[in-house]
Amino acid sequence: MTLLIITTVLWAFSFSLIGVYLAGQVDSVFAVLVRLGLAALVFLPFLRWRGYRISTLLLYMLAGMMQLGIMYLLSFEAYLYLSVQELLLFTVMTPLYITLIYDLMSRRGIRPGYALSALLAVVGAAIIRYDHLSEHFWTGLILVQLANLSFAIGMVGYKRLQETRPMPQHTAFSWFYIGALLAAVIAWFLWGNPQKLPVTSVQWGILVWLGIVASGLGYFMWNYGATQVDAGTLGIMNNMHVPAGLLVNLAIWQEQPDWPPFIIGGGLIIASLWFHRRWVR
């Protein structure tokens, strides 16, 4: 839980930084390429292949490709159609995806209690972030939901691999990031726009921070933490970035949240975590 909380705080800054300084100004594919390239470099010294089956290494690469590579490409594209607040709103379904996909992958059948606690977290996040929607509602909604599904499949896949084909997690993440980077490299050659590269030191600095800290260290801590908790807790914690992101907006850009929905929705997310850990699990 500690690792999940620390990572939530780290990621709370990412949404606003991308929305304010990168979206529409820097090519989204290039931003993903740099972010994942730096993250892969962080774990490159831990790359090992002796003693592991090729199929296992490929599955870890696939988990990284789904959770980060494809998810980032879809998410950065969604910033062109949505405000930061709308994007946060559209991510609230992820806890349900995580719990349902985990149950399907583990072949244990859908557990109603897990789905209920995840649904409470979804409702809480939606209460916090509901606002007037832009004219690009459907395009943004579809992109974010595809990103949510890709993220959930990759995260649950990594958790299941650690349960069924375990390896030291720093080694696992070296292959995880190679898979994610591979997706970004292919996307750059297909859709990259070299005319929209970063032009300011602030933009480059944000990309470096996103690559080394938010992605390189953040996703390692998040996935490591994911292997230490059950799928229901993992799904609920995934929505804690919504109130955390709003508090970051308040602290840095003095954007006041709508306090009554914020308090009610945040309280519901915390209640869903308590309900799950006290009664369901």
GROMACS .gro file of C-alpha atoms in nm:
model
  281
    1MET     CA    1   0.000   0.000   0.000
    2THR     CA    2   0.286   0.239   0.080
    3LEU     CA    3   0.432   0.205  -0.269
    4LEU     CA    4   0.089   0.260  -0.427
    5ILE     CA    5   0.036   0.577  -0.222
    6ILE     CA    6   0.381   0.719  -0.307
    7THR     CA    7   0.326   0.648  -0.676
    8THR     CA    8  -0.017   0.811  -0.668
    9VAL     CA    9   0.143   1.132  -0.541
   10LEU     CA   10   0.407   1.118  -0.818
   11TRP     CA   11   0.149   1.062  -1.090
   12ALA     CA   12  -0.077   1.339  -0.961
   13PHE     CA   13   0.164   1.590  -1.116
   14SER     CA   14   0.178   1.419  -1.456
   15PHE     CA   15  -0.175   1.497  -1.576
   16SER     CA   16  -0.143   1.872  -1.528
   17LEU     CA   17   0.213   1.894  -1.662
   18ILE     CA   18   0.118   1.710  -1.980
   19GLY     CA   19  -0.204   1.907  -2.026
   20VAL     CA   20  -0.042   2.248  -1.970
   21TYR     CA   21   0.304   2.217  -2.129
   22LEU     CA   22   0.299   1.929  -2.380
   23ALA     CA   23  -0.048   1.859  -2.522
   24GLY     CA   24  -0.091   2.023  -2.863
   25GLN     CA   25   0.263   2.166  -2.851
   26VAL     CA   26   0.486   1.856  -2.865
   27ASP     CA   27   0.415   1.559  -3.091
   28SER     CA   28   0.238   1.305  -2.870
   29VAL     CA   29   0.419   1.006  -3.021
   30PHE     CA   30   0.758   1.171  -2.966
   31ALA     CA   31   0.664   1.249  -2.605
   32VAL     CA   32   0.577   0.882  -2.549
   33LEU     CA   33   0.899   0.771  -2.723
   34VAL     CA   34   1.121   0.991  -2.503
   35ARG     CA   35   0.933   0.900  -2.186
   36LEU     CA   36   0.959   0.525  -2.243
   37GLY     CA   37   1.313   0.545  -2.380
   38LEU     CA   38   1.436   0.710  -2.060
   39ALA     CA   39   1.242   0.464  -1.845
   40ALA     CA   40   1.398   0.172  -2.035
   41LEU     CA   41   1.747   0.315  -1.981
   42VAL     CA   42   1.688   0.323  -1.605
   43PHE     CA   43   1.635  -0.055  -1.599
   44LEU     CA   44   1.870  -0.158  -1.881
   45PRO     CA   45   2.150  -0.256  -1.636
   46PHE     CA   46   1.919  -0.521  -1.488
   47LEU     CA   47   1.849  -0.695  -1.820
   48ARG     CA   48   1.895  -1.073  -1.786
   49TRP     CA   49   1.786  -1.358  -2.013
   50ARG     CA   50   1.976  -1.666  -1.895
   51GLY     CA   51   1.761  -1.914  -1.711
   52TYR     CA   52   1.430  -1.782  -1.845
   53ARG     CA   53   1.211  -1.920  -2.120
   54ILE     CA   54   1.171  -1.705  -2.431
   55SER     CA   55   0.793  -1.721  -2.389
   56THR     CA   56   0.823  -1.572  -2.038
   57LEU     CA   57   1.038  -1.281  -2.158
   58LEU     CA   58   0.797  -1.214  -2.445
   59LEU     CA   59   0.500  -1.213  -2.208
   60TYR     CA   60   0.667  -0.954  -1.984
   61MET     CA   61   0.740  -0.747  -2.295
   62LEU     CA   62   0.374  -0.779  -2.397
   63ALA     CA   63   0.262  -0.664  -2.051
   64GLY     CA   64   0.479  -0.354  -2.087
   65MET     CA   65   0.359  -0.290  -2.440
   66MET     CA   66  -0.004  -0.299  -2.325
   67GLN     CA   67   0.025  -0.118  -1.991
   68LEU     CA   68   0.255   0.163  -2.106
   69GLY     CA   69   0.325   0.163  -2.480
   70ILE     CA   70  -0.025   0.143  -2.620
   71MET     CA   71  -0.182   0.314  -2.317
   72TYR     CA   72   0.046   0.618  -2.346
   73LEU     CA   73  -0.011   0.652  -2.722
   74LEU     CA   74  -0.388   0.654  -2.670
   75SER     CA   75  -0.375   0.882  -2.365
   76PHE     CA   76  -0.149   1.146  -2.519
   77GLU     CA   77  -0.377   1.154  -2.825
   78ALA     CA   78  -0.678   1.197  -2.594
   79TYR     CA   79  -0.526   1.519  -2.452
   80LEU     CA   80  -0.590   1.678  -2.793
   81TYR     CA   81  -0.965   1.633  -2.746
   82LEU     CA   82  -1.014   1.667  -2.370
   83SER     CA   83  -0.930   1.896  -2.082
   84VAL     CA   84  -0.726   1.753  -1.795
   85GLN     CA   85  -1.043   1.742  -1.584
   86GLU     CA   86  -1.235   1.547  -1.848
   87LEU     CA   87  -0.951   1.301  -1.896
   88LEU     CA   88  -0.942   1.237  -1.522
   89LEU     CA   89  -1.317   1.182  -1.526
   90PHE     CA   90  -1.298   0.927  -1.806
   91THR     CA   91  -1.037   0.717  -1.622
   92VAL     CA   92  -1.274   0.630  -1.338
   93MET     CA   93  -1.383   0.299  -1.497
   94THR     CA   94  -1.034   0.149  -1.464
   95PRO     CA   95  -1.094  -0.019  -1.123
   96LEU     CA   96  -1.379  -0.223  -1.271
   97TYR     CA   97  -1.162  -0.325  -1.566
   98ILE     CA   98  -0.883  -0.434  -1.330
   99THR     CA   99  -1.100  -0.650  -1.105
  100LEU     CA  100  -1.295  -0.810  -1.392
  101ILE     CA  101  -0.985  -0.880  -1.604
  102TYR     CA  102  -0.799  -1.029  -1.306
  103ASP     CA  103  -1.090  -1.262  -1.232
  104LEU     CA  104  -1.103  -1.369  -1.597
  105MET     CA  105  -0.726  -1.425  -1.621
  106SER     CA  106  -0.719  -1.625  -1.299
  107ARG     CA  107  -1.021  -1.832  -1.415
  108ARG     CA  108  -1.192  -1.804  -1.079
  109GLY     CA  109  -1.513  -1.639  -1.200
  110ILE     CA  110  -1.641  -1.289  -1.132
  111ARG     CA  111  -1.639  -1.203  -0.760
  112PRO     CA  112  -1.939  -0.974  -0.686
  113GLY     CA  113  -1.782  -0.823  -0.373
  114TYR     CA  114  -1.471  -0.712  -0.562
  115ALA     CA  115  -1.682  -0.563  -0.841
  116LEU     CA  116  -1.900  -0.379  -0.586
  117SER     CA  117  -1.607  -0.220  -0.402
  118ALA     CA  118  -1.453  -0.117  -0.736
  119LEU     CA  119  -1.786   0.030  -0.844
  120LEU     CA  120  -1.796   0.243  -0.527
  121ALA     CA  121  -1.454   0.385  -0.620
  122VAL     CA  122  -1.581   0.458  -0.972
  123VAL     CA  123  -1.885   0.645  -0.838
  124GLY     CA  124  -1.668   0.842  -0.594
  125ALA     CA  125  -1.426   0.953  -0.865
  126ALA     CA  126  -1.712   1.042  -1.100
  127ILE     CA  127  -1.875   1.260  -0.831
  128ILE     CA  128  -1.547   1.449  -0.787
  129ARG     CA  129  -1.474   1.504  -1.152
  130TYR     CA  130  -1.810   1.544  -1.324
  131ASP     CA  131  -1.821   1.874  -1.508
  132HIS     CA  132  -1.952   2.020  -1.834
  133LEU     CA  133  -1.819   1.805  -2.116
  134SER     CA  134  -1.657   1.936  -2.433
  135GLU     CA  135  -1.787   1.892  -2.787
  136HIS     CA  136  -1.530   1.616  -2.845
  137PHE     CA  137  -1.690   1.398  -2.579
  138TRP     CA  138  -1.719   1.076  -2.779
  139THR     CA  139  -1.374   1.085  -2.938
  140GLY     CA  140  -1.209   1.152  -2.606
  141LEU     CA  141  -1.424   0.896  -2.426
  142ILE     CA  142  -1.337   0.617  -2.671
  143LEU     CA  143  -0.964   0.697  -2.664
  144VAL     CA  144  -0.949   0.705  -2.285
  145GLN     CA  145  -1.152   0.386  -2.242
  146LEU     CA  146  -0.922   0.203  -2.485
  147ALA     CA  147  -0.626   0.339  -2.288
  148ASN     CA  148  -0.789   0.225  -1.962
  149LEU     CA  149  -0.841  -0.126  -2.099
  150SER     CA  150  -0.485  -0.146  -2.228
  151PHE     CA  151  -0.351  -0.026  -1.893
  152ALA     CA  152  -0.564  -0.274  -1.698
  153ILE     CA  153  -0.469  -0.569  -1.921
  154GLY     CA  154  -0.099  -0.489  -1.889
  155MET     CA  155  -0.110  -0.431  -1.513
  156VAL     CA  156  -0.313  -0.743  -1.439
  157GLY     CA  157  -0.097  -0.938  -1.684
  158TYR     CA  158   0.218  -0.834  -1.496
  159LYS     CA  159   0.059  -0.929  -1.163
  160ARG     CA  160  -0.040  -1.271  -1.299
  161LEU     CA  161   0.305  -1.327  -1.449
  162GLN     CA  162   0.463  -1.260  -1.111
  163GLU     CA  163   0.225  -1.519  -0.965
  164THR     CA  164   0.276  -1.786  -1.233
  165ARG     CA  165   0.619  -1.708  -1.389
  166PRO     CA  166   0.803  -1.510  -1.121
  167MET     CA  167   1.139  -1.340  -1.167
  168PRO     CA  168   1.314  -1.060  -0.975
  169GLN     CA  169   1.106  -0.753  -1.040
  170HIS     CA  170   1.395  -0.530  -1.148
  171THR     CA  171   1.476  -0.793  -1.413
  172ALA     CA  172   1.111  -0.825  -1.509
  173PHE     CA  173   1.088  -0.450  -1.557
  174SER     CA  174   1.388  -0.440  -1.787
  175TRP     CA  175   1.189  -0.658  -2.030
  176PHE     CA  176   0.865  -0.478  -1.945
  177TYR     CA  177   1.009  -0.145  -2.062
  178ILE     CA  178   1.166  -0.295  -2.374
  179GLY     CA  179   0.817  -0.406  -2.477
  180ALA     CA  180   0.672  -0.064  -2.404
  181LEU     CA  181   0.954   0.111  -2.593
  182LEU     CA  182   0.908  -0.119  -2.892
  183ALA     CA  183   0.547  -0.001  -2.929
  184ALA     CA  184   0.660   0.363  -2.913
  185VAL     CA  185   0.936   0.312  -3.173
  186ILE     CA  186   0.693   0.150  -3.418
  187ALA     CA  187   0.440   0.429  -3.360
  188TRP     CA  188   0.706   0.697  -3.422
  189PHE     CA  189   0.801   0.555  -3.761
  190LEU     CA  190   0.434   0.524  -3.856
  191TRP     CA  191   0.279   0.843  -3.717
  192GLY     CA  192   0.552   1.063  -3.565
  193ASN     CA  193   0.569   1.431  -3.660
  194PRO     CA  194   0.931   1.561  -3.651
  195GLN     CA  195   0.800   1.916  -3.701
  196LYS     CA  196   0.657   1.925  -3.347
  197LEU     CA  197   0.956   1.845  -3.127
  198PRO     CA  198   1.012   2.018  -2.790
  199VAL     CA  199   1.149   2.372  -2.827
  200THR     CA  200   1.185   2.492  -2.467
  201SER     CA  201   1.393   2.373  -2.173
  202VAL     CA  202   1.072   2.342  -1.971
  203GLN     CA  203   0.926   2.092  -2.219
  204TRP     CA  204   1.247   1.888  -2.225
  205GLY     CA  205   1.266   1.901  -1.846
  206ILE     CA  206   0.910   1.772  -1.812
  207LEU     CA  207   0.984   1.486  -2.053
  208VAL     CA  208   1.293   1.391  -1.851
  209TRP     CA  209   1.093   1.401  -1.527
  210LEU     CA  210   0.812   1.196  -1.680
  211GLY     CA  211   1.056   0.940  -1.821
  212ILE     CA  212   1.287   0.884  -1.526
  213VAL     CA  213   1.064   0.956  -1.227
  214ALA     CA  214   0.696   0.919  -1.320
  215SER     CA  215   0.750   0.625  -1.557
  216GLY     CA  216   1.086   0.467  -1.473
  217LEU     CA  217   1.050   0.469  -1.096
  218GLY     CA  218   0.674   0.526  -1.071
  219TYR     CA  219   0.556   0.226  -1.268
  220PHE     CA  220   0.813   0.001  -1.104
  221MET     CA  221   0.682   0.098  -0.760
  222TRP     CA  222   0.320   0.070  -0.875
  223ASN     CA  223   0.360  -0.277  -1.026
  224TYR     CA  224   0.574  -0.394  -0.737
  225GLY     CA  225   0.301  -0.274  -0.501
  226ALA     CA  226   0.039  -0.440  -0.723
  227THR     CA  227   0.195  -0.781  -0.655
  228GLN     CA  228   0.161  -0.723  -0.279
  229VAL     CA  229  -0.214  -0.645  -0.270
  230ASP     CA  230  -0.528  -0.811  -0.400
  231ALA     CA  231  -0.693  -0.705  -0.727
  232GLY     CA  232  -0.976  -0.519  -0.552
  233THR     CA  233  -0.741  -0.296  -0.353
  234LEU     CA  234  -0.534  -0.237  -0.666
  235GLY     CA  235  -0.841  -0.127  -0.861
  236ILE     CA  236  -0.958   0.111  -0.589
  237MET     CA  237  -0.613   0.267  -0.547
  238ASN     CA  238  -0.608   0.333  -0.920
  239ASN     CA  239  -0.876   0.601  -0.871
  240MET     CA  240  -0.693   0.780  -0.590
  241HIS     CA  241  -0.511   0.983  -0.858
  242VAL     CA  242  -0.834   1.179  -0.916
  243PRO     CA  243  -0.847   1.363  -0.579
  244ALA     CA  244  -0.465   1.372  -0.572
  245GLY     CA  245  -0.455   1.540  -0.914
  246LEU     CA  246  -0.706   1.802  -0.805
  247LEU     CA  247  -0.504   1.881  -0.494
  248VAL     CA  248  -0.196   1.930  -0.714
  249ASN     CA  249  -0.395   2.175  -0.930
  250LEU     CA  250  -0.492   2.359  -0.613
  251ALA     CA  251  -0.136   2.369  -0.476
  252ILE     CA  252   0.044   2.475  -0.797
  253TRP     CA  253  -0.211   2.653  -1.016
  254GLN     CA  254  -0.455   2.761  -0.740
  255GLU     CA  255  -0.745   2.594  -0.921
  256GLN     CA  256  -1.009   2.550  -0.653
  257PRO     CA  257  -1.201   2.222  -0.672
  258ASP     CA  258  -1.576   2.215  -0.617
  259TRP     CA  259  -1.541   2.129  -0.250
  260PRO     CA  260  -1.874   1.952  -0.175
  261PRO     CA  261  -1.836   1.695  -0.460
  262PHE     CA  262  -1.465   1.665  -0.381
  263ILE     CA  263  -1.532   1.581  -0.015
  264ILE     CA  264  -1.822   1.346  -0.094
  265GLY     CA  265  -1.644   1.168  -0.379
  266GLY     CA  266  -1.311   1.144  -0.198
  267GLY     CA  267  -1.485   1.009   0.106
  268LEU     CA  268  -1.660   0.748  -0.106
  269ILE     CA  269  -1.329   0.630  -0.257
  270ILE     CA  270  -1.177   0.595   0.092
  271ALA     CA  271  -1.496   0.420   0.210
  272SER     CA  272  -1.474   0.176  -0.083
  273LEU     CA  273  -1.117   0.087   0.019
  274TRP     CA  274  -1.224   0.037   0.382
  275PHE     CA  275  -1.527  -0.166   0.273
  276HIS     CA  276  -1.313  -0.389   0.052
  277ARG     CA  277  -1.035  -0.450   0.302
  278ARG     CA  278  -1.270  -0.489   0.603
  279TRP     CA  279  -1.560  -0.687   0.457
  280VAL     CA  280  -1.492  -0.817   0.106
  281ARG     CA  281  -1.134  -0.941   0.129
   0.00000   0.00000   0.00000
